[in-house]
Coordinates of C-alpha atoms in Angstrom, one line a residue:
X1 CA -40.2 -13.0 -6.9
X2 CA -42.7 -15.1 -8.9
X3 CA -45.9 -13.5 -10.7
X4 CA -49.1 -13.8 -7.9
X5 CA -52.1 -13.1 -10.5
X6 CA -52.8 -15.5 -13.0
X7 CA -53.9 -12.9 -15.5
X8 CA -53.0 -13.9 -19.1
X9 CA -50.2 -12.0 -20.3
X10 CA -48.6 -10.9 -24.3
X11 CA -45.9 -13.0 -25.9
X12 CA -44.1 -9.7 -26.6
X13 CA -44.4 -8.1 -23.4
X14 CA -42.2 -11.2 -22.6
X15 CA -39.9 -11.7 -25.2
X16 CA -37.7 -8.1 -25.4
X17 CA -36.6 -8.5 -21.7
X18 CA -36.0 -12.3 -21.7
X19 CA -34.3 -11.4 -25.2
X20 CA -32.1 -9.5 -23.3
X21 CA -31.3 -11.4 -20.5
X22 CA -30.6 -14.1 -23.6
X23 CA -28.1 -11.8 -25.2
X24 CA -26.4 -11.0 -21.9
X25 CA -25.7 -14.5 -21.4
X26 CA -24.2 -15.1 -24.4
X27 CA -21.9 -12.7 -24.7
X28 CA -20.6 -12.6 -21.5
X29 CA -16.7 -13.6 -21.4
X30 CA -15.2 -16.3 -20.4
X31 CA -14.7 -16.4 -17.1
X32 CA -10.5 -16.6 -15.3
X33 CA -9.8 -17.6 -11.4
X34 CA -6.0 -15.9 -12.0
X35 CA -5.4 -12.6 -12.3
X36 CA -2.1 -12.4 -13.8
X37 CA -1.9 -13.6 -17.2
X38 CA 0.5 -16.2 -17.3
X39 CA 1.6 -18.9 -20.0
X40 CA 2.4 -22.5 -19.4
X41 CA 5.8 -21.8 -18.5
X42 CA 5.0 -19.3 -15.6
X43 CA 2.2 -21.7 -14.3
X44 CA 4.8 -24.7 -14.8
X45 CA 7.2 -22.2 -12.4
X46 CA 5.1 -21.5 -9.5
X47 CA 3.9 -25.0 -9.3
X48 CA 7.4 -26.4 -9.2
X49 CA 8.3 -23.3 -6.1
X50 CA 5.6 -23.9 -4.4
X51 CA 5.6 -27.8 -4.4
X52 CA 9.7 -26.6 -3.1
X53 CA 8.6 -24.4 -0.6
X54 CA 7.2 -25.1 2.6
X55 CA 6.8 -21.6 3.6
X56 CA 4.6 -20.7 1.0
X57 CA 2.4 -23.9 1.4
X58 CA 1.9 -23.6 5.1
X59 CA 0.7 -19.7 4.3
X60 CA -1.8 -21.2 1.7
X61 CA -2.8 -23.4 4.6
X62 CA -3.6 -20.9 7.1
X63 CA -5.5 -18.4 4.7
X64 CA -7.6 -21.0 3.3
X65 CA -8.5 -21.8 7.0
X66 CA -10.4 -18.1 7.2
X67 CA -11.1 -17.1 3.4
X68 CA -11.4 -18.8 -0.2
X69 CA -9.4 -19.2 -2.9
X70 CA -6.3 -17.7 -1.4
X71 CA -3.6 -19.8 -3.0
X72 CA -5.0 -18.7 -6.7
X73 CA -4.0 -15.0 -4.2
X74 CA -0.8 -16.5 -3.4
X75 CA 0.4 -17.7 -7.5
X76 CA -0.7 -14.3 -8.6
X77 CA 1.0 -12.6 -5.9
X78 CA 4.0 -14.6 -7.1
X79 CA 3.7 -14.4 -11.0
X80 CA 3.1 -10.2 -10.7
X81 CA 6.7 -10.5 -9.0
X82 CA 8.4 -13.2 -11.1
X83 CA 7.3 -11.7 -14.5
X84 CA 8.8 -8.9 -16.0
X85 CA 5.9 -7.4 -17.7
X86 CA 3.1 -8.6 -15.7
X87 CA -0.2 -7.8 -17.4
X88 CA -3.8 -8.1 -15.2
X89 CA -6.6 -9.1 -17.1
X90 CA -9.4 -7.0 -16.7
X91 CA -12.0 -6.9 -13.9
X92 CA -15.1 -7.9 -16.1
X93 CA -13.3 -11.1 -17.0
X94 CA -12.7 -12.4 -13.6
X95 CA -14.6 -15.0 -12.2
X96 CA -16.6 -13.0 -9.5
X97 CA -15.4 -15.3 -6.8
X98 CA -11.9 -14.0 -7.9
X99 CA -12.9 -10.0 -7.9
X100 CA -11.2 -9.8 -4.4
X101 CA -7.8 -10.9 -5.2
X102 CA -8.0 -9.2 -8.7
X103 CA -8.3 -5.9 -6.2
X104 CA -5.7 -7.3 -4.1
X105 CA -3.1 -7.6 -7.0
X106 CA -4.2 -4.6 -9.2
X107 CA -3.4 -2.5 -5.7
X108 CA 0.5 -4.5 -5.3
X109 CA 1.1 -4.0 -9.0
X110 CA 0.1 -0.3 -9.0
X111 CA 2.3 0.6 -6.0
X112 CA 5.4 2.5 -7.1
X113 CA 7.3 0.4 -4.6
X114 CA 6.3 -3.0 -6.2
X115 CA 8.3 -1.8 -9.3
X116 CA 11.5 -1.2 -7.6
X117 CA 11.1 -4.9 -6.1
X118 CA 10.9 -6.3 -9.7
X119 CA 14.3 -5.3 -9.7
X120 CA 15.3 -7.9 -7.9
X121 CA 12.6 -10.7 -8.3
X122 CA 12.3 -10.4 -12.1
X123 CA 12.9 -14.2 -13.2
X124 CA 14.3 -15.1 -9.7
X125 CA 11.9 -17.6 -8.6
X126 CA 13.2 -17.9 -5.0
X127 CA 12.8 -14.1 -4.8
X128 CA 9.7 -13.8 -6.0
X129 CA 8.6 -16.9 -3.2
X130 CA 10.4 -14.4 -1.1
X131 CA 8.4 -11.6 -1.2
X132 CA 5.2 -13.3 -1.4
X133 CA 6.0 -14.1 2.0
X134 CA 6.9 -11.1 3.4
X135 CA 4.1 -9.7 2.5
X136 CA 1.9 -12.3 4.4
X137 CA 0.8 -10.0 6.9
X138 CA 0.1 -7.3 4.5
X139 CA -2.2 -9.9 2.9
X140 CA -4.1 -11.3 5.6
X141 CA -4.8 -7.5 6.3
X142 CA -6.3 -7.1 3.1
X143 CA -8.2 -10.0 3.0
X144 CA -9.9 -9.2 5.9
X145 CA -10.9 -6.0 4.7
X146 CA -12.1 -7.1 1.9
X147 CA -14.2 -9.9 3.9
X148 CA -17.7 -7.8 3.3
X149 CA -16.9 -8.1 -0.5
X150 CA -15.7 -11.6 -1.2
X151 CA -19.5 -12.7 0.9
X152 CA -21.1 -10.2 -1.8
X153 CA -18.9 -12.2 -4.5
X154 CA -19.8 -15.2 -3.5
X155 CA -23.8 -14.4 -2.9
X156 CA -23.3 -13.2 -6.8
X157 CA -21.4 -16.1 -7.9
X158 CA -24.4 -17.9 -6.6
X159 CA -26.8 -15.8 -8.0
X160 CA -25.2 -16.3 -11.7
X161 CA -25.0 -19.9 -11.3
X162 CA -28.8 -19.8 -11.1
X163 CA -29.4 -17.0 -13.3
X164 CA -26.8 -19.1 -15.9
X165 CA -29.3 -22.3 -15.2
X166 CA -32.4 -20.4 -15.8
X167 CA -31.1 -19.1 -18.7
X168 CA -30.8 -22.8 -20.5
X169 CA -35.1 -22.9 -20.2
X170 CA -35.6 -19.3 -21.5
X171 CA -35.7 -20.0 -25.2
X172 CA -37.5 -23.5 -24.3
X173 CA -40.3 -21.7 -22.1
X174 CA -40.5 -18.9 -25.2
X175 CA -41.5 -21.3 -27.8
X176 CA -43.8 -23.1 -25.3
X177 CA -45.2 -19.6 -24.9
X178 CA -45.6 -18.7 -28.7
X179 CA -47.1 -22.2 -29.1
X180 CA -49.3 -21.7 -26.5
X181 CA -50.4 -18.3 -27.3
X182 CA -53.5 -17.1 -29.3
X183 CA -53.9 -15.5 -32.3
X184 CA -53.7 -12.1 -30.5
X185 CA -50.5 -13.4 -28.5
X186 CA -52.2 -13.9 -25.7
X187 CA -50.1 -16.8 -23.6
X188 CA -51.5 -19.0 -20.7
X189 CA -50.4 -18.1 -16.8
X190 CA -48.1 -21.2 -16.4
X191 CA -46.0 -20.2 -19.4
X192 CA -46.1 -16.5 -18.8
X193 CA -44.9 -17.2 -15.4
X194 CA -41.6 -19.5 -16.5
X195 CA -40.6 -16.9 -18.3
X196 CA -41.5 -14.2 -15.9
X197 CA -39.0 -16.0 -13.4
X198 CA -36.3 -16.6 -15.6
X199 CA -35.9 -13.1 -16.5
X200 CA -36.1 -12.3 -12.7
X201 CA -33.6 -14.5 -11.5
X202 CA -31.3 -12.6 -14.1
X203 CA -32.4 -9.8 -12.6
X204 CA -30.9 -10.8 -9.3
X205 CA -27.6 -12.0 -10.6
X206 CA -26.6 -8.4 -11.9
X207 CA -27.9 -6.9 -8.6
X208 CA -25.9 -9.1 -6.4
X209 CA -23.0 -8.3 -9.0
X210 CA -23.4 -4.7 -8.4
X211 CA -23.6 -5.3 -4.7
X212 CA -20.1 -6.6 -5.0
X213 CA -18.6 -3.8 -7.1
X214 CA -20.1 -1.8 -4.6
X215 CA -18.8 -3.5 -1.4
X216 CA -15.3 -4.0 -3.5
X217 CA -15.3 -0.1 -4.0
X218 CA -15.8 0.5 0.1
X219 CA -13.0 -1.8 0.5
X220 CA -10.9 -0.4 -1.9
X221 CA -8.9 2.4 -0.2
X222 CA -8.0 0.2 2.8
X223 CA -6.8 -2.4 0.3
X224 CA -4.6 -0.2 -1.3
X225 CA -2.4 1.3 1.8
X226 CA -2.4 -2.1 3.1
X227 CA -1.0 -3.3 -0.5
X228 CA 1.4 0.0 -0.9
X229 CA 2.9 -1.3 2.6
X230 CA 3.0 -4.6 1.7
X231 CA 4.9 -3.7 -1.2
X232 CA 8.0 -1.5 0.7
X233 CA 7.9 -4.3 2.6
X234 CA 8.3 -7.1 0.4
X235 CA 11.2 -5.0 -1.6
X236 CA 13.7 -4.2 1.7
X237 CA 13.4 -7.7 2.5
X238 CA 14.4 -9.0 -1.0
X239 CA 17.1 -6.1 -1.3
X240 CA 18.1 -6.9 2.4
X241 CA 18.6 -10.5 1.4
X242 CA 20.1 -9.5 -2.0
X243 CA 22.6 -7.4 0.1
X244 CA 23.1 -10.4 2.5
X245 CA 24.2 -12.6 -0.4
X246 CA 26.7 -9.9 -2.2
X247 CA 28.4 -9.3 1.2
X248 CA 29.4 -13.0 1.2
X249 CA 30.2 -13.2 -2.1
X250 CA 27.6 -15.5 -3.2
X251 CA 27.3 -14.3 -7.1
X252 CA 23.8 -13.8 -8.8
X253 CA 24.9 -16.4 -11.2
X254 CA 25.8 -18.9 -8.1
X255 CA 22.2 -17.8 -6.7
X256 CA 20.6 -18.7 -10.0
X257 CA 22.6 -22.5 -10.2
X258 CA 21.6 -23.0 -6.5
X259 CA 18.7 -26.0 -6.2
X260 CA 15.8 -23.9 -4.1
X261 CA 16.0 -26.1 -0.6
X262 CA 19.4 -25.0 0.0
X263 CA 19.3 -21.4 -1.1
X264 CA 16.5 -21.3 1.7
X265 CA 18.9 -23.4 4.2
X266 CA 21.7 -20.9 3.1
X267 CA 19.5 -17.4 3.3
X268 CA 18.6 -18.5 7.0
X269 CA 22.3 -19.3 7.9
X270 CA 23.6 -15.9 6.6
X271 CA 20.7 -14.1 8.9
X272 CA 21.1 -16.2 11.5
X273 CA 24.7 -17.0 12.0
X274 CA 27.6 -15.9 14.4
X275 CA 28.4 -12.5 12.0
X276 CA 25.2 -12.2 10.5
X277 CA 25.1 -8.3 12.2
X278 CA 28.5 -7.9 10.5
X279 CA 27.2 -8.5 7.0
X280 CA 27.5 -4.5 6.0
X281 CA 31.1 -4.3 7.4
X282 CA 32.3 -7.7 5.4
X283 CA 30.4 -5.9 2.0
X284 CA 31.8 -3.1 2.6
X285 CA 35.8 -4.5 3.5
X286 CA 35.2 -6.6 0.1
X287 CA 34.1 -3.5 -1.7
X288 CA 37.4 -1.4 -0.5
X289 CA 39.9 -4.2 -1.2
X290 CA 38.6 -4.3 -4.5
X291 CA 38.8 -0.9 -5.0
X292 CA 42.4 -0.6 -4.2
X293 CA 43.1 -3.8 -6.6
X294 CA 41.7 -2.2 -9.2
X295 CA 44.5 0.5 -8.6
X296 CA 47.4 -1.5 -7.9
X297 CA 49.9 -1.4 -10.3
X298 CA 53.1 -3.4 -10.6
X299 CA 55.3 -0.7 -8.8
X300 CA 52.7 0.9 -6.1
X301 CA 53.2 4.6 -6.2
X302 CA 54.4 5.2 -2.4
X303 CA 56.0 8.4 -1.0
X304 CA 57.4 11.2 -3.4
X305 CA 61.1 11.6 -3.0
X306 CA 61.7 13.9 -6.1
X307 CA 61.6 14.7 -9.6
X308 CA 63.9 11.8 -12.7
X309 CA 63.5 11.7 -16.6
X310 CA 61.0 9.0 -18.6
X311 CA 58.4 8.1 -19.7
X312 CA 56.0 6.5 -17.6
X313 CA 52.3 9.0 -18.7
X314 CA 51.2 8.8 -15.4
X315 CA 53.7 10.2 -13.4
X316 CA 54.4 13.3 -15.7
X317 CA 54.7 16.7 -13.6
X318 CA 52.2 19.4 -14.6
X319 CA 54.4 21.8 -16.4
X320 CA 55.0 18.9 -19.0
X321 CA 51.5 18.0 -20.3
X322 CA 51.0 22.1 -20.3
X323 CA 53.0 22.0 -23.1
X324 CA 50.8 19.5 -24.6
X325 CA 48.1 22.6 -24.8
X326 CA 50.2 24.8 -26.8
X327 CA 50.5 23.5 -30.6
X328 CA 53.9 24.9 -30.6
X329 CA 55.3 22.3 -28.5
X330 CA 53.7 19.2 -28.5
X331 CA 56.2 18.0 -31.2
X332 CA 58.6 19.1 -28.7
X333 CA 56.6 17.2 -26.1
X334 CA 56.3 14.3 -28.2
X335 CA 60.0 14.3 -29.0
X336 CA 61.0 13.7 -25.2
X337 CA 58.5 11.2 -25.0
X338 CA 60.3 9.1 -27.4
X339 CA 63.7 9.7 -25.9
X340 CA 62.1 8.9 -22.6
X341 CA 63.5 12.7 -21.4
X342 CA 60.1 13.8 -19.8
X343 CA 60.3 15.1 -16.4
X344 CA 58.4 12.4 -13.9
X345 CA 57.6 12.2 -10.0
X346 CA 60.0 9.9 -9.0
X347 CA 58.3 7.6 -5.9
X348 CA 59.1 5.0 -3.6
X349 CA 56.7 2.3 -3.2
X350 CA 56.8 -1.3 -2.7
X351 CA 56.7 -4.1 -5.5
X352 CA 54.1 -6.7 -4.9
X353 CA 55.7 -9.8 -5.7
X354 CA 54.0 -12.2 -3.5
X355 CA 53.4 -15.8 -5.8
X356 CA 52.7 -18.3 -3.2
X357 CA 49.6 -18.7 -1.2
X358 CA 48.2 -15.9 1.2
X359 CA 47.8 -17.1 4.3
X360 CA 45.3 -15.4 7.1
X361 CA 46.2 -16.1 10.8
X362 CA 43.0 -15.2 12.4
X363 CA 42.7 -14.8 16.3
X364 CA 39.9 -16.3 18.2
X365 CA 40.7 -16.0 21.6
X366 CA 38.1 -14.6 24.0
X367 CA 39.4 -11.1 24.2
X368 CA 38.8 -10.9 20.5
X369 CA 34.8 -10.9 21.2
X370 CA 35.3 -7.5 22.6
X371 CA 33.4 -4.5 20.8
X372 CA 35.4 -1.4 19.7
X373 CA 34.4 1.9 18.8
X374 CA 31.0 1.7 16.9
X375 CA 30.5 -1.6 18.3
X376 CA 32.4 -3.8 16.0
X377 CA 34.1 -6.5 17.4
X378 CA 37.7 -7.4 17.3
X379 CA 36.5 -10.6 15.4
X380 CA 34.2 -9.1 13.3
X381 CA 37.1 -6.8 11.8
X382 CA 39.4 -9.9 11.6
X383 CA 37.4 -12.2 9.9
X384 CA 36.4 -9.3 7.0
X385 CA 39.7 -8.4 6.4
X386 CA 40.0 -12.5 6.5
X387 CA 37.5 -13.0 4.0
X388 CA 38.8 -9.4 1.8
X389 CA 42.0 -11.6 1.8
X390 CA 40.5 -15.1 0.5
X391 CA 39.1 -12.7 -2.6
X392 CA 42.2 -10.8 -3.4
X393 CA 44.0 -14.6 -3.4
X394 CA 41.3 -16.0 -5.6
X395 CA 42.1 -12.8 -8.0
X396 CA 45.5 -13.2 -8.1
X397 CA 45.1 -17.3 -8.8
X398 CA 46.9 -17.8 -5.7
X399 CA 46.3 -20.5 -2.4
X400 CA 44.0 -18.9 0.4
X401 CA 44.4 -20.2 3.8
X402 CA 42.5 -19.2 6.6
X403 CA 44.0 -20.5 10.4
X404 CA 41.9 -20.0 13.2
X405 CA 44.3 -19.9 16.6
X406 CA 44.2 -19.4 20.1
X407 CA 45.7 -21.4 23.2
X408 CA 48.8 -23.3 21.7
X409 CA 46.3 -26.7 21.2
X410 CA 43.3 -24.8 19.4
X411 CA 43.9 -24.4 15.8
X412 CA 42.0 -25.3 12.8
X413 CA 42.8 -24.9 9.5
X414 CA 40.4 -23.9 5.8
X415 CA 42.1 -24.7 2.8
X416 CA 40.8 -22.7 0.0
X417 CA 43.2 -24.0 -3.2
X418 CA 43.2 -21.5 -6.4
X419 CA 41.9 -24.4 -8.5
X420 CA 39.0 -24.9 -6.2
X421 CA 35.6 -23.0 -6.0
X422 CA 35.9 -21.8 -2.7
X423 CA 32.6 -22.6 -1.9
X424 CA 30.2 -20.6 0.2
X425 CA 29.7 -23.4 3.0
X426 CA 33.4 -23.9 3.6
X427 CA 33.6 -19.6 3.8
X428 CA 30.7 -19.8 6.3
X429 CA 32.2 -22.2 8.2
X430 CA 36.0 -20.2 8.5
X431 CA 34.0 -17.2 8.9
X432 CA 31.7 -18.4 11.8
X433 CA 34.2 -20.9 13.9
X434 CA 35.2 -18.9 17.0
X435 CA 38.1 -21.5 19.3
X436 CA 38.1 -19.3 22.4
X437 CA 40.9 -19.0 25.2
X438 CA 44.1 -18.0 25.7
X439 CA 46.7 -17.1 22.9
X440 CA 49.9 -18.9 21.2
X441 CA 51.9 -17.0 18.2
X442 CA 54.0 -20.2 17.9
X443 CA 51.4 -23.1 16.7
X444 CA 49.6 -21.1 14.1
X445 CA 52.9 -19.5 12.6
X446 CA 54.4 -22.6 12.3
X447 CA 51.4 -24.2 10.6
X448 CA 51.7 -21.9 8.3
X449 CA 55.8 -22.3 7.6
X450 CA 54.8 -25.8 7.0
X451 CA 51.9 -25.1 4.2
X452 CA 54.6 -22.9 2.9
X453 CA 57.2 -25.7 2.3
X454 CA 54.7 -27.6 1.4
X455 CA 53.7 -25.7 -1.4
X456 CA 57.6 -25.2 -2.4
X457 CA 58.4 -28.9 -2.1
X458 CA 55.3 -29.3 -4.6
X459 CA 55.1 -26.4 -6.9
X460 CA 58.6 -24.9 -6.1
X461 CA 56.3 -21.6 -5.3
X462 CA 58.0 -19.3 -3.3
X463 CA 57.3 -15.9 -1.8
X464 CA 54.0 -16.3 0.0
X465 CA 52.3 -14.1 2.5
X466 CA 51.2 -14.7 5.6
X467 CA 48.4 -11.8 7.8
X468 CA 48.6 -12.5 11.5
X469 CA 45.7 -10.6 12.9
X470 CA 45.4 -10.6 16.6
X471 CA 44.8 -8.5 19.8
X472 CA 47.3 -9.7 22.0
X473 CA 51.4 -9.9 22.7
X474 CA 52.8 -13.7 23.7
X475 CA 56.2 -14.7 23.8
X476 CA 58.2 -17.5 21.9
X477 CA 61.3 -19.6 22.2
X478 CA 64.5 -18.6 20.7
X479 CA 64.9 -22.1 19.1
X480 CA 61.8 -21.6 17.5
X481 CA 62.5 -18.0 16.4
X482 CA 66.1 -19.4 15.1
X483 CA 64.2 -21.9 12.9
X484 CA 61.3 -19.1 12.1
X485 CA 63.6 -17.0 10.3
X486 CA 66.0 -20.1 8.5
X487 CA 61.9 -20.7 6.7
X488 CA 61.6 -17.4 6.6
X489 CA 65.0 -16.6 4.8
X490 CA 64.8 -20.1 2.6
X491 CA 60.9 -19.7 1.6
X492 CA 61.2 -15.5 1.0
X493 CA 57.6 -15.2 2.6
X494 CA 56.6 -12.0 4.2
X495 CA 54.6 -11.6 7.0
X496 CA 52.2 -8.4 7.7
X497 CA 50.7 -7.9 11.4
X498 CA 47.9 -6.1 12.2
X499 CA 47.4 -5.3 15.8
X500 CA 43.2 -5.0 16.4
X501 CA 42.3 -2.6 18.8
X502 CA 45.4 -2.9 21.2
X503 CA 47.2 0.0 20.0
X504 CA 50.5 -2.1 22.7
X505 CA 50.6 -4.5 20.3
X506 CA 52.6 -2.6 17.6
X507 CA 54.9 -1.1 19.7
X508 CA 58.5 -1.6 18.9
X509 CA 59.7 -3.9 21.6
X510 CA 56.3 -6.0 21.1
X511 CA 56.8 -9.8 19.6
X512 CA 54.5 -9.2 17.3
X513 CA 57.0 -6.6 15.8
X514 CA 59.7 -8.4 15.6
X515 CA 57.9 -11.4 14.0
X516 CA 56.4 -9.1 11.4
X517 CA 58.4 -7.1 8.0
X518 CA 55.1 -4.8 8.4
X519 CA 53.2 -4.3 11.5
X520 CA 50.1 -1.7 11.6
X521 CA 47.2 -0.9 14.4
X522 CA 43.8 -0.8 14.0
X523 CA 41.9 1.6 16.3
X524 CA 38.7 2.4 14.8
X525 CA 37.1 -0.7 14.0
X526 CA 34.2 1.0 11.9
X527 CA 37.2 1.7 9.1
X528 CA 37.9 -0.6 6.4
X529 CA 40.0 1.5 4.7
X530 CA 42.7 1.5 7.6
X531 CA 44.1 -1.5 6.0
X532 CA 43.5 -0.4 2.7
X533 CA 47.9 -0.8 1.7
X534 CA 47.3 -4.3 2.8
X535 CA 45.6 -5.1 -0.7
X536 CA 48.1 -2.7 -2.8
X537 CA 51.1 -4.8 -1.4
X538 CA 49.5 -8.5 -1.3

């Protein structure tokens, strides 16, 4: 690199290009290892998820086993997610070490995918964690094609370091020159050639910085289907999760509250757990009930049975509100409103007057693991239309009680008061306990005739409701059928059946029938809205 003659060479011939290299130097920008621009606050958040998660620290761990700098990757990654305007700083401000995971992040953010996953991570650190590490693959994958350009990086970074060092002795060796010089500017070798190398080694550092734009640029495309990917994927594993969470009715707000440990603990017991496959059926068996609460009324519109006089607006016949588009006759119209003399549907329906708790008698016996139609199992149905039942009680401000039965000596009973949070562990629990065996009508029943009275002796509540749900027919005693109905008659509970895919159940001469004021049978397992008139009458 060095000069190899000695001959004696001009100040001036020196002085533009080491100028140059001078002016460069001191107007480059301040150098940043993050891509994301982030304040305090954002830097203060990753720190404290990370430090919380030990998914995200072992990933640092591996990467920075095989490539550099990778957790700066990892917070940017996270902070692109967890903001809701991420900005990027621009490429010529990065710290050339950092050019690779500027690509890397500029390629997520750009994705049209990664802007549908904001959606969910926006100000959600757990979320954003979350998709940091589903994308893990997607990163290493990048980072390895982008090996050839972080070496090119790094051989810059060196090269800048020295250039940067050189640079301190340029204006030093330039006065030595001018002292040295003669009258014609004429300097001695020795001086001529300190400056000579300081201008070179500047020389190198912008070639080894072009070498990495270069090698960034080859790497580029690959990057950015890689990132693209890494992006869809990141967002159907947040949305899955964010799915997961609404299916059990775990609230955003409840999410938000939730220290970070166990929101991790509880994300992996909802994938992992006995009905974790069932997740869509329990959203969607939530979803219906709360449909057909929203349009329950007081007096449930049942069958039509003919045509009476009032004034009730939503059950006026057509020909009455035609008169309302004629101007002639809607003081006419308005007249028989008054004098309630407008001609109605008259309906049948029944009155939901339930008060006391609701009460879900759930069976678990082994022929309850069998699969229907679409592959739902008998349980799977039972404890969704279970769990629909725990939210239409928690609506109403009413007692929830779920009793899991079987043989007469398996039973086990969740107590979900209205005053209570029913609380997501205690749901997982009811949801995911499975007794097995034979099955006895009598010992859950009567359990719940005696939660009954005891909720009359205490609260003088009467008129609860009790949901046997079961696959089977067994017999009981006549003495406890006597006493059945005395509870029955004195407490002024109802009892609904639903028969789960043993059409035999419901028949008329069943047990089940004549223990029931409404009996139903669920064939097609795949149908929430089969029981739909459960949650109008309840």
């Amino acid at each position: 690199m060095g000069r190899t003659d000695r001959t004696p060479r001009k100040l001036n011939e020196l002085a533009s290009p080491a100028g140059r290299w001078l002016g460069l130097s001191a107007a480059a920008p301040g150098r940043h290892t993050a891509a994301v621009v982030a304040d305090r606050f954002d830097r203060i958040t990753w720190r404290d998820t990370y430090e919380q998660s030990a998914g995200l620290r072992d990933l640092a761990e591996e990467l920075n086993k095989r490539y550099g700098y990778t957790t700066d990757l990892l917070a940017d990654a996270f902070l692109a997610a967890y903001k809701v305007r991420p900005r990027l700083r621009e490429r010529a401000e990065m710290d050339l070490s950092r050019l690779v995971n500027h690509q890397v992040i500029t390629s997520l953010v750009e994705s049209p995918e990664f802007a549908e996953l904001r959606r969910e991570t926006a100000g959600d650190p757990y979320a954003a964690a979350m998709a940091v590490l589903a994308q893990a693959a997607a990163l290493r994958r990048m980072l390895e094609l982008s090996r050839d350009a972080r070496e090119q990086a790094e051989r810059a970074k060196k090269a800048q370091r020295d250039a940067e060092g050189a640079a301190t002795a340029v204006s030093e060796a330039l006065q030595q020159a001018a002292d040295e010089a003669d009258e014609d500017g004429t300097m001695p070798a020795p001086a001529a050639d300190a400056v000579q190398q300081t201008i070179e080694a500047g020389a190198a550092a912008r070639q080894a910085t072009q070498d990495a734009a270069q090698a960034l640029a080859a790497a580029a495309a690959g990057v950015r289907a890689a990132a693209w990917k890494a992006a869809a994927k990141a967002a159907e594993a947040v949305r899955e999760e964010a799915t997961l969470m609404r299916a059990w009715g775990v609230a955003p707000g409840q999410l938000e509250r939730m220290p970070f440990d166990q929101r991790v603990r509880l994300a992996e017991r909802l994938r992992t757990g006995r009905l974790a496959q069932w997740a869509e059926l329990i959203g969607r068996f939530r979803q219906m009930a709360g449909g057909e609460r929203a349009r329950k009324v007081e007096n449930a519109t049942g069958e039509l049975v003919g045509v009476t006089l009032g004034n009730d607006l939503s059950r006026v016949i057509p020909s009455e509100l035609a008169n309302l588009g004629l101007p002639e006759l809607r003081a006419v119209f308005a007249v028989r409103y008054a004098a309630g003399e407008l001609m109605l549907y008259d309906s049948q329906g029944e009155q939901a007057t339930g008060q006391g708790a609701v009460i879900a008698c759930v069976d678990t016996s082994h022929s309850m693991y069998e699969a229907g139609p679409g592959g739902v199992t008998r349980e799977a149905w039972a404890k969704a239309c279970a769990l629909a039942l725990l939210d239409q009680a928690r609506h109403a401000g009413r007692d929830f009680v779920g009793i899991l039965f079987s043989a007469a000596d398996k039973i086990q009973v969740f107590r979900f008061p209205a005053d209570q949070p029913a609380g997501i562990a205690q749901v997982l629990d009811f949801a995911e306990t499975f007794l097995g065996g034979g099955t006895s009508y009598q010992t859950p029943l009567s359990a719940a005739g005696e939660l009954l009275e005891e909720e009359f002796n205490d609260a003088a509540r009467t008129r609860g409701d009790i949901v046997m749900i079961t696959d089977d027919d067994c017999g009981v005693t006549e003495e406890w059928m006597r006493g059945w109905n005395d509870a029955k008659h004195r407490l002024g509970f109802r009892v609904f059946g639903v028969a789960v895919g043993t059409p035999r159940v419901a028949e008329a001469d069943s047990v089940l029938q004549s223990l029931c004021d409404n009996l139903r049978s669920i064939e097609d397992l795949t149908d929430v809205h089969a029981a739909a008139d459960l949650f109008r009458v309840i």
